[in-house]
Short mmCIF file of C-alpha atoms in Angstrom, two decimals:
data_model
loop_
_atom_site.label_atom_id
_atom_site.label_comp_id
_atom_site.label_asym_id
_atom_site.label_seq_id
_atom_site.Cartn_x
_atom_site.Cartn_y
_atom_site.Cartn_z
CA MET G 95 -0.50 -3.67 -35.00
CA TYR G 96 0.03 -7.16 -33.09
CA LYS G 97 3.99 -6.91 -33.61
CA THR G 98 4.52 -3.77 -31.47
CA THR G 99 1.59 -4.01 -28.79
CA THR G 100 2.42 -5.16 -25.41
CA PHE G 101 0.43 -6.31 -22.33
CA ARG G 102 1.60 -2.61 -20.58
CA GLN G 103 -0.42 -0.92 -23.48
CA LEU G 104 -3.55 -3.28 -23.43
CA THR G 105 -3.50 -2.70 -19.38
CA ALA G 106 -3.63 0.71 -19.70
CA ILE G 107 -6.36 0.87 -22.04
CA ASP G 108 -8.17 -1.38 -20.04
CA ALA G 109 -7.86 0.82 -17.05
CA VAL G 110 -8.88 3.81 -18.37
CA ALA G 111 -11.77 2.41 -20.16
CA ARG G 112 -12.98 0.87 -16.78
CA LEU G 113 -11.81 3.74 -14.26
CA GLY G 114 -12.90 6.59 -16.88
CA GLY G 115 -9.64 8.58 -16.81
CA VAL G 116 -6.09 8.51 -16.67
CA SER G 117 -5.41 9.43 -13.47
CA ARG G 118 -7.42 6.82 -11.90
CA ALA G 119 -5.86 4.31 -14.11
CA ALA G 120 -2.36 5.46 -12.87
CA GLN G 121 -3.59 4.96 -9.41
CA ALA G 122 -5.03 1.77 -9.67
CA LEU G 123 -1.84 0.43 -11.89
CA HIS G 124 0.42 2.03 -9.62
CA LEU G 125 1.93 4.03 -12.35
CA THR G 126 2.51 7.70 -13.13
CA GLN G 127 0.19 9.42 -15.21
CA PRO G 128 2.71 10.33 -18.02
CA THR G 129 3.67 6.60 -17.88
CA VAL G 130 -0.10 5.57 -18.73
CA SER G 131 -0.50 8.61 -21.31
CA LEU G 132 2.86 7.11 -22.78
CA GLN G 133 1.53 3.56 -23.30
CA LEU G 134 -1.71 4.96 -24.52
CA ARG G 135 0.16 6.85 -27.24
CA LEU G 136 2.18 3.83 -28.27
CA LEU G 137 -0.90 1.92 -28.56
CA GLU G 138 -2.44 4.63 -30.73
CA GLU G 139 0.55 4.43 -32.98
CA ALA G 140 0.57 0.64 -33.20
CA ALA G 141 -3.39 1.04 -34.13
CA GLY G 142 -2.80 3.95 -36.73
CA THR G 143 -5.64 5.76 -35.19
CA ALA G 144 -6.67 7.91 -32.10
CA LEU G 145 -8.35 5.84 -29.32
CA VAL G 146 -8.93 8.43 -26.85
CA GLN G 147 -9.85 12.26 -27.10
CA ARG G 148 -10.49 15.01 -24.73
CA SER G 149 -13.74 15.43 -23.32
CA GLY G 150 -14.26 18.64 -20.97
CA ARG G 151 -11.68 17.95 -18.33
CA GLY G 152 -11.11 14.25 -19.04
CA LEU G 153 -10.60 11.73 -21.64
CA GLN G 154 -13.15 9.59 -23.66
CA LEU G 155 -12.47 6.47 -25.86
CA THR G 156 -12.92 7.10 -29.66
CA PRO G 157 -15.09 4.32 -31.23
CA ALA G 158 -12.01 2.75 -32.13
CA GLY G 159 -10.91 3.23 -28.54
CA GLU G 160 -14.12 1.34 -27.55
CA ILE G 161 -13.30 -1.75 -29.78
CA VAL G 162 -9.80 -1.89 -28.50
CA ALA G 163 -10.33 -1.63 -24.87
CA GLY G 164 -13.01 -4.20 -25.44
CA TYR G 165 -10.67 -6.72 -26.77
CA ALA G 166 -7.85 -5.67 -24.26
CA SER G 167 -10.20 -6.81 -21.54
CA GLN G 168 -10.70 -10.24 -22.87
CA ILE G 169 -7.23 -10.72 -23.76
CA LEU G 170 -5.77 -9.65 -20.44
CA GLU G 171 -8.75 -11.94 -18.95
CA LEU G 172 -7.56 -14.90 -21.02
CA TRP G 173 -4.14 -14.57 -20.00
CA ARG G 174 -4.86 -14.65 -16.37
CA HIS G 175 -6.84 -17.71 -16.84
CA ALA G 176 -3.79 -19.15 -18.77
CA THR G 177 -1.37 -18.28 -15.97
CA ASP G 178 -3.57 -19.93 -13.31
CA GLU G 179 -4.28 -23.17 -15.24
CA VAL G 180 -0.54 -23.24 -15.94
CA ALA G 181 0.03 -23.19 -12.21
CA SER G 182 -2.76 -25.75 -11.70
CA LEU G 183 -0.75 -28.23 -14.12
CA LYS G 184 1.94 -27.95 -11.48
CA GLY G 185 -0.04 -29.12 -9.00
CA ARG G 186 -0.48 -25.74 -7.03
CA LEU G 187 -3.56 -23.09 -6.53
CA ALA G 188 -2.24 -19.96 -7.54
CA GLY G 189 -3.55 -16.60 -8.78
CA THR G 190 -5.64 -13.41 -7.50
CA LEU G 191 -8.93 -14.06 -6.25
CA ARG G 192 -11.09 -11.36 -7.23
CA VAL G 193 -14.14 -11.49 -5.00
CA GLY G 194 -16.87 -8.75 -4.57
CA ALA G 195 -19.38 -8.66 -1.25
CA LEU G 196 -22.02 -6.40 -0.06
CA ILE G 197 -21.08 -4.03 2.71
CA THR G 198 -22.95 -6.55 5.29
CA ALA G 199 -20.81 -9.45 4.24
CA GLU G 200 -17.34 -7.31 4.98
CA TYR G 201 -17.77 -8.71 8.40
CA LEU G 202 -18.31 -12.52 7.74
CA LEU G 203 -16.02 -12.62 4.66
CA PRO G 204 -12.45 -12.06 5.97
CA PRO G 205 -12.25 -14.95 8.59
CA LEU G 206 -13.70 -17.32 5.54
CA LEU G 207 -10.66 -15.71 3.46
CA VAL G 208 -7.96 -16.33 6.08
CA ALA G 209 -8.87 -19.95 6.31
CA PHE G 210 -9.08 -20.37 2.38
CA THR G 211 -5.58 -18.84 1.82
CA THR G 212 -3.90 -20.56 4.72
CA GLY G 213 -1.60 -22.97 3.43
CA ARG G 214 -1.83 -21.71 -0.07
CA PRO G 215 0.76 -18.83 -0.66
CA ASP G 216 0.55 -18.47 -4.03
CA VAL G 217 -2.91 -17.06 -3.78
CA LYS G 218 -3.63 -13.48 -3.57
CA VAL G 219 -6.85 -11.57 -2.70
CA LYS G 220 -8.66 -8.77 -4.00
CA LEU G 221 -11.48 -7.85 -2.04
CA SER G 222 -13.93 -5.42 -3.35
CA VAL G 223 -16.84 -4.37 -0.91
CA GLY G 224 -20.14 -2.11 -1.98
CA ASN G 225 -23.52 -1.68 -2.06
CA ARG G 226 -25.82 -4.44 -4.09
CA GLU G 227 -25.65 -2.19 -7.33
CA GLU G 228 -21.94 -1.58 -7.09
CA VAL G 229 -21.23 -5.03 -6.66
CA VAL G 230 -23.40 -6.12 -9.64
CA ARG G 231 -21.91 -3.61 -11.77
CA MET G 232 -18.20 -5.05 -10.80
CA LEU G 233 -19.42 -8.36 -11.86
CA THR G 234 -20.92 -7.32 -15.15
CA ARG G 235 -17.90 -5.46 -15.69
CA HIS G 236 -15.56 -8.47 -15.05
CA GLU G 237 -13.96 -6.55 -12.38
CA ILE G 238 -14.45 -9.49 -10.01
CA ASP G 239 -14.99 -13.14 -10.81
CA ILE G 240 -17.42 -14.08 -8.09
CA ALA G 241 -19.70 -12.09 -5.63
CA ILE G 242 -21.03 -12.86 -2.28
CA MET G 243 -24.89 -11.46 -1.54
CA GLY G 244 -27.89 -12.24 -0.09
CA LYS G 245 -30.01 -12.61 -3.14
CA PRO G 246 -28.90 -13.21 -7.22
CA PRO G 247 -29.86 -9.99 -8.79
CA SER G 248 -32.80 -10.93 -11.17
CA ASP G 249 -31.47 -8.79 -14.46
CA VAL G 250 -28.31 -10.45 -14.81
CA ARG G 251 -27.87 -13.82 -15.85
CA THR G 252 -25.97 -15.47 -13.25
CA GLU G 253 -25.25 -19.46 -11.80
CA SER G 254 -25.73 -18.94 -8.06
CA ARG G 255 -25.28 -21.23 -4.94
CA ALA G 256 -26.76 -20.74 -1.42
CA PHE G 257 -23.77 -21.59 1.27
CA ALA G 258 -24.99 -20.46 4.29
CA LYS G 259 -27.68 -19.03 6.27
CA HIS G 260 -27.82 -15.32 6.78
CA PRO G 261 -29.58 -14.09 9.83
CA MET G 262 -30.80 -10.48 10.16
CA ALA G 263 -32.42 -8.93 13.00
CA PHE G 264 -34.32 -6.16 14.72
CA ILE G 265 -31.79 -4.48 17.41
CA ALA G 266 -32.06 -2.06 20.26
CA SER G 267 -30.32 -0.60 23.00
CA PRO G 268 -30.60 -2.79 25.98
CA HIS G 269 -32.41 0.02 27.81
CA HIS G 270 -34.99 0.67 25.03
CA SER G 271 -38.39 0.33 26.37
CA LEU G 272 -39.57 -2.46 23.97
CA MET G 273 -36.91 -4.84 25.18
CA ALA G 274 -38.85 -5.41 28.39
CA ARG G 275 -41.78 -6.27 26.22
CA ARG G 276 -42.81 -10.13 26.25
CA ASP G 277 -45.82 -9.82 23.76
CA LEU G 278 -44.08 -7.93 21.14
CA THR G 279 -45.43 -7.84 17.52
CA LEU G 280 -44.24 -6.39 14.41
CA ARG G 281 -47.27 -3.86 14.58
CA ASP G 282 -45.60 -2.17 17.66
CA LEU G 283 -42.71 -1.52 15.91
CA SER G 284 -44.60 0.46 13.17
CA ASP G 285 -44.55 3.98 15.42
CA GLU G 286 -41.01 3.33 16.26
CA ASN G 287 -37.93 5.13 14.51
CA ILE G 288 -36.77 2.34 12.48
CA LEU G 289 -33.36 2.99 11.16
CA VAL G 290 -32.21 0.74 7.95
CA ARG G 291 -29.90 0.89 5.14
CA GLU G 292 -30.45 2.49 2.02
CA HIS G 293 -33.56 1.97 -0.31
CA GLY G 294 -32.59 -0.93 -2.68
CA SER G 295 -30.39 -2.69 -0.28
CA GLY G 296 -30.83 -6.56 0.69
CA ALA G 297 -31.60 -5.10 4.38
CA HIS G 298 -34.14 -2.45 3.27
CA ASN G 299 -35.73 -5.04 1.11
CA THR G 300 -36.09 -7.65 3.48
CA VAL G 301 -37.53 -5.37 6.39
CA GLU G 302 -40.01 -4.12 3.78
CA LYS G 303 -41.11 -7.52 2.77
CA LEU G 304 -41.59 -8.55 6.50
CA PHE G 305 -43.95 -5.34 6.93
CA LYS G 306 -45.93 -6.14 3.69
CA GLU G 307 -46.57 -9.86 4.55
CA ALA G 308 -47.74 -8.81 7.84
CA GLY G 309 -50.13 -6.33 6.11
CA LEU G 310 -48.39 -3.40 7.53
CA ARG G 311 -47.19 -0.03 6.06
CA PHE G 312 -43.56 0.22 6.28
CA SER G 313 -41.94 3.73 7.15
CA PRO G 314 -38.46 3.78 7.82
CA GLY G 315 -37.23 6.78 10.25
CA SER G 316 -34.02 7.07 8.85
CA GLU G 317 -32.13 5.32 5.59
CA LEU G 318 -28.48 5.04 6.23
CA SER G 319 -25.45 3.86 4.08
CA SER G 320 -23.60 2.81 6.86
CA ASN G 321 -23.84 0.06 9.18
CA GLU G 322 -21.68 1.80 11.71
CA ALA G 323 -24.29 4.62 11.62
CA ILE G 324 -26.99 2.58 12.40
CA LYS G 325 -25.35 0.66 15.26
CA GLN G 326 -24.09 3.98 16.94
CA MET G 327 -27.73 5.37 16.56
CA VAL G 328 -29.16 2.14 17.95
CA ALA G 329 -26.64 2.04 20.85
CA ALA G 330 -27.55 5.86 21.66
CA GLY G 331 -31.09 4.85 21.90
CA LEU G 332 -32.12 7.04 18.81
CA GLY G 333 -34.21 4.18 17.33
CA ILE G 334 -34.74 0.23 16.50
CA GLY G 335 -32.14 -1.00 13.60
CA PHE G 336 -32.34 -3.97 11.30
CA LEU G 337 -29.02 -5.47 10.29
CA SER G 338 -27.14 -8.52 9.78
CA LEU G 339 -26.03 -10.28 13.06
CA HIS G 340 -22.41 -10.27 11.32
CA ALA G 341 -22.39 -6.28 11.40
CA CYS G 342 -23.08 -6.09 15.30
CA ALA G 343 -21.53 -9.33 16.94
CA LEU G 344 -18.76 -6.88 18.93
CA GLU G 345 -21.66 -4.37 19.98
CA PHE G 346 -23.67 -7.15 21.36
CA GLN G 347 -20.59 -8.84 22.92
CA ALA G 348 -19.88 -5.56 24.55
CA GLY G 349 -23.52 -5.00 25.80
CA LEU G 350 -24.30 -1.93 23.77
CA ILE G 351 -27.11 -3.51 21.82
CA GLY G 352 -29.49 -6.29 22.13
CA LEU G 353 -31.91 -8.58 19.85
CA LEU G 354 -35.58 -7.41 20.27
CA PRO G 355 -37.73 -9.89 21.96
CA LEU G 356 -40.06 -10.38 18.79
CA PRO G 357 -41.34 -13.77 17.25
CA GLY G 358 -39.27 -14.77 14.27
CA ASN G 359 -36.31 -12.31 15.33
CA PRO G 360 -33.90 -13.32 13.86
CA VAL G 361 -35.21 -13.99 10.14
CA GLU G 362 -32.80 -16.18 8.34
CA HIS G 363 -32.14 -16.08 4.34
CA ASP G 364 -29.28 -17.57 2.40
CA TRP G 365 -25.81 -16.13 1.71
CA TYR G 366 -25.09 -16.88 -2.08
CA VAL G 367 -22.04 -17.05 -4.02
CA LEU G 368 -22.32 -16.35 -7.74
CA HIS G 369 -20.85 -15.52 -11.23
CA LEU G 370 -21.76 -14.47 -14.48
CA SER G 371 -23.29 -17.47 -16.53
CA THR G 372 -21.25 -16.89 -19.39
CA ALA G 373 -17.81 -16.18 -17.73
CA ARG G 374 -15.15 -18.76 -17.16
CA LEU G 375 -14.02 -19.07 -13.44
CA PRO G 376 -10.30 -19.37 -13.09
CA PRO G 377 -9.14 -22.27 -10.89
CA VAL G 378 -8.46 -20.14 -7.67
CA ALA G 379 -12.22 -18.82 -8.03
CA SER G 380 -13.69 -22.13 -8.56
CA ALA G 381 -11.53 -23.58 -5.45
CA PHE G 382 -13.00 -20.59 -3.28
CA GLN G 383 -16.82 -21.20 -4.41
CA ALA G 384 -16.24 -25.14 -3.30
CA PHE G 385 -14.63 -23.95 -0.20
CA LEU G 386 -17.78 -21.80 0.58
CA GLU G 387 -20.02 -24.74 0.06
CA ASP G 388 -17.91 -27.06 2.05
CA HIS G 389 -17.17 -24.95 5.04
CA GLY G 390 -19.02 -21.68 4.84
CA GLN G 391 -21.96 -22.73 7.09
CA ALA G 392 -19.85 -24.13 9.80
CA GLU G 393 -17.51 -20.95 9.68
CA ILE G 394 -20.59 -18.74 10.15
CA ARG G 395 -22.01 -20.76 13.00
CA ARG G 396 -18.65 -20.24 14.89
CA GLN G 397 -18.64 -16.58 14.11
CA LEU G 398 -22.66 -16.27 15.45
CA LYS G 399 -21.91 -18.62 18.53
CA THR G 400 -22.36 -15.45 20.86
CA PHE G 401 -25.78 -15.04 19.61
CA ASP G 402 -26.78 -19.01 20.20
CA ALA G 403 -28.35 -18.58 23.69
CA VAL G 404 -30.17 -15.14 22.99
CA VAL G 405 -31.70 -16.70 19.68
CA ASN G 406 -32.85 -20.01 21.22
CA LYS G 407 -34.59 -17.96 23.90
CA LEU G 408 -36.09 -15.66 21.77
CA ARG G 409 -37.26 -18.57 19.39
CA ALA G 410 -39.06 -20.07 22.78
CA ILE G 411 -41.49 -17.28 22.43
CA ASP G 412 -42.69 -18.16 18.73
#
């Protein structure tokens, strides 16, 4: 089998296994569907057995296909590591930085990636953004090497390091009646239409915990999967939002939203960079992790400089 098997064939079955079909695999690999199908057929001939079978309208891996796909993934991963380490021996950092981030972090991460890749022409970036569940799934499937999130998962063994503070805040339209209050408490928000991210997200978990610790029942007005939707509704005066400050810097600068004058607002948590405990990080991923630890907090402070005066004023209320 090994005499006739190629990396193209291994890449094809790996993509089909990860993405669930030939059409998606072809799209991800920038190939035509017939080309991917041909690679699968050649791999089957080399293996001497069927690796995929028709299932309804799609394809399903056979037991042999599951075995081959599993080893194909490991072989491709080892080859990628080998390529990156050979580049390191030549004194240059090279390879593809595969990083996954929560939707909230998509506002914070691009400037960090720009700073990291500047002066490193051989480093390419593959950034995958999703909700918490999606990012954890990408990590466990080895689709990304490292992840950026607010709290490491408890059900997956990871090595995590905090690299910066993550400020989240209650926000409202500047014209909202609560913006004029100076004795505002969390209880006053209980009867408001609170707009928050979907259940299970970091933002939802944080605000729910805040209410619970205050002995209050949290009843969100709307649960939305989009930061943009929350910002638009808040700016229109349709409720109070709870978002990362990274997500609403532009709207704050434009005067469309403001921070509620609530003691303890914003709330700070840590941003973490993490990877699977069992995974061997490629040199480029290790370098980016070190970069975040050394420069992440300074970059985030620079991004949030707009909020400094307002945050300092609010903290004077505490």
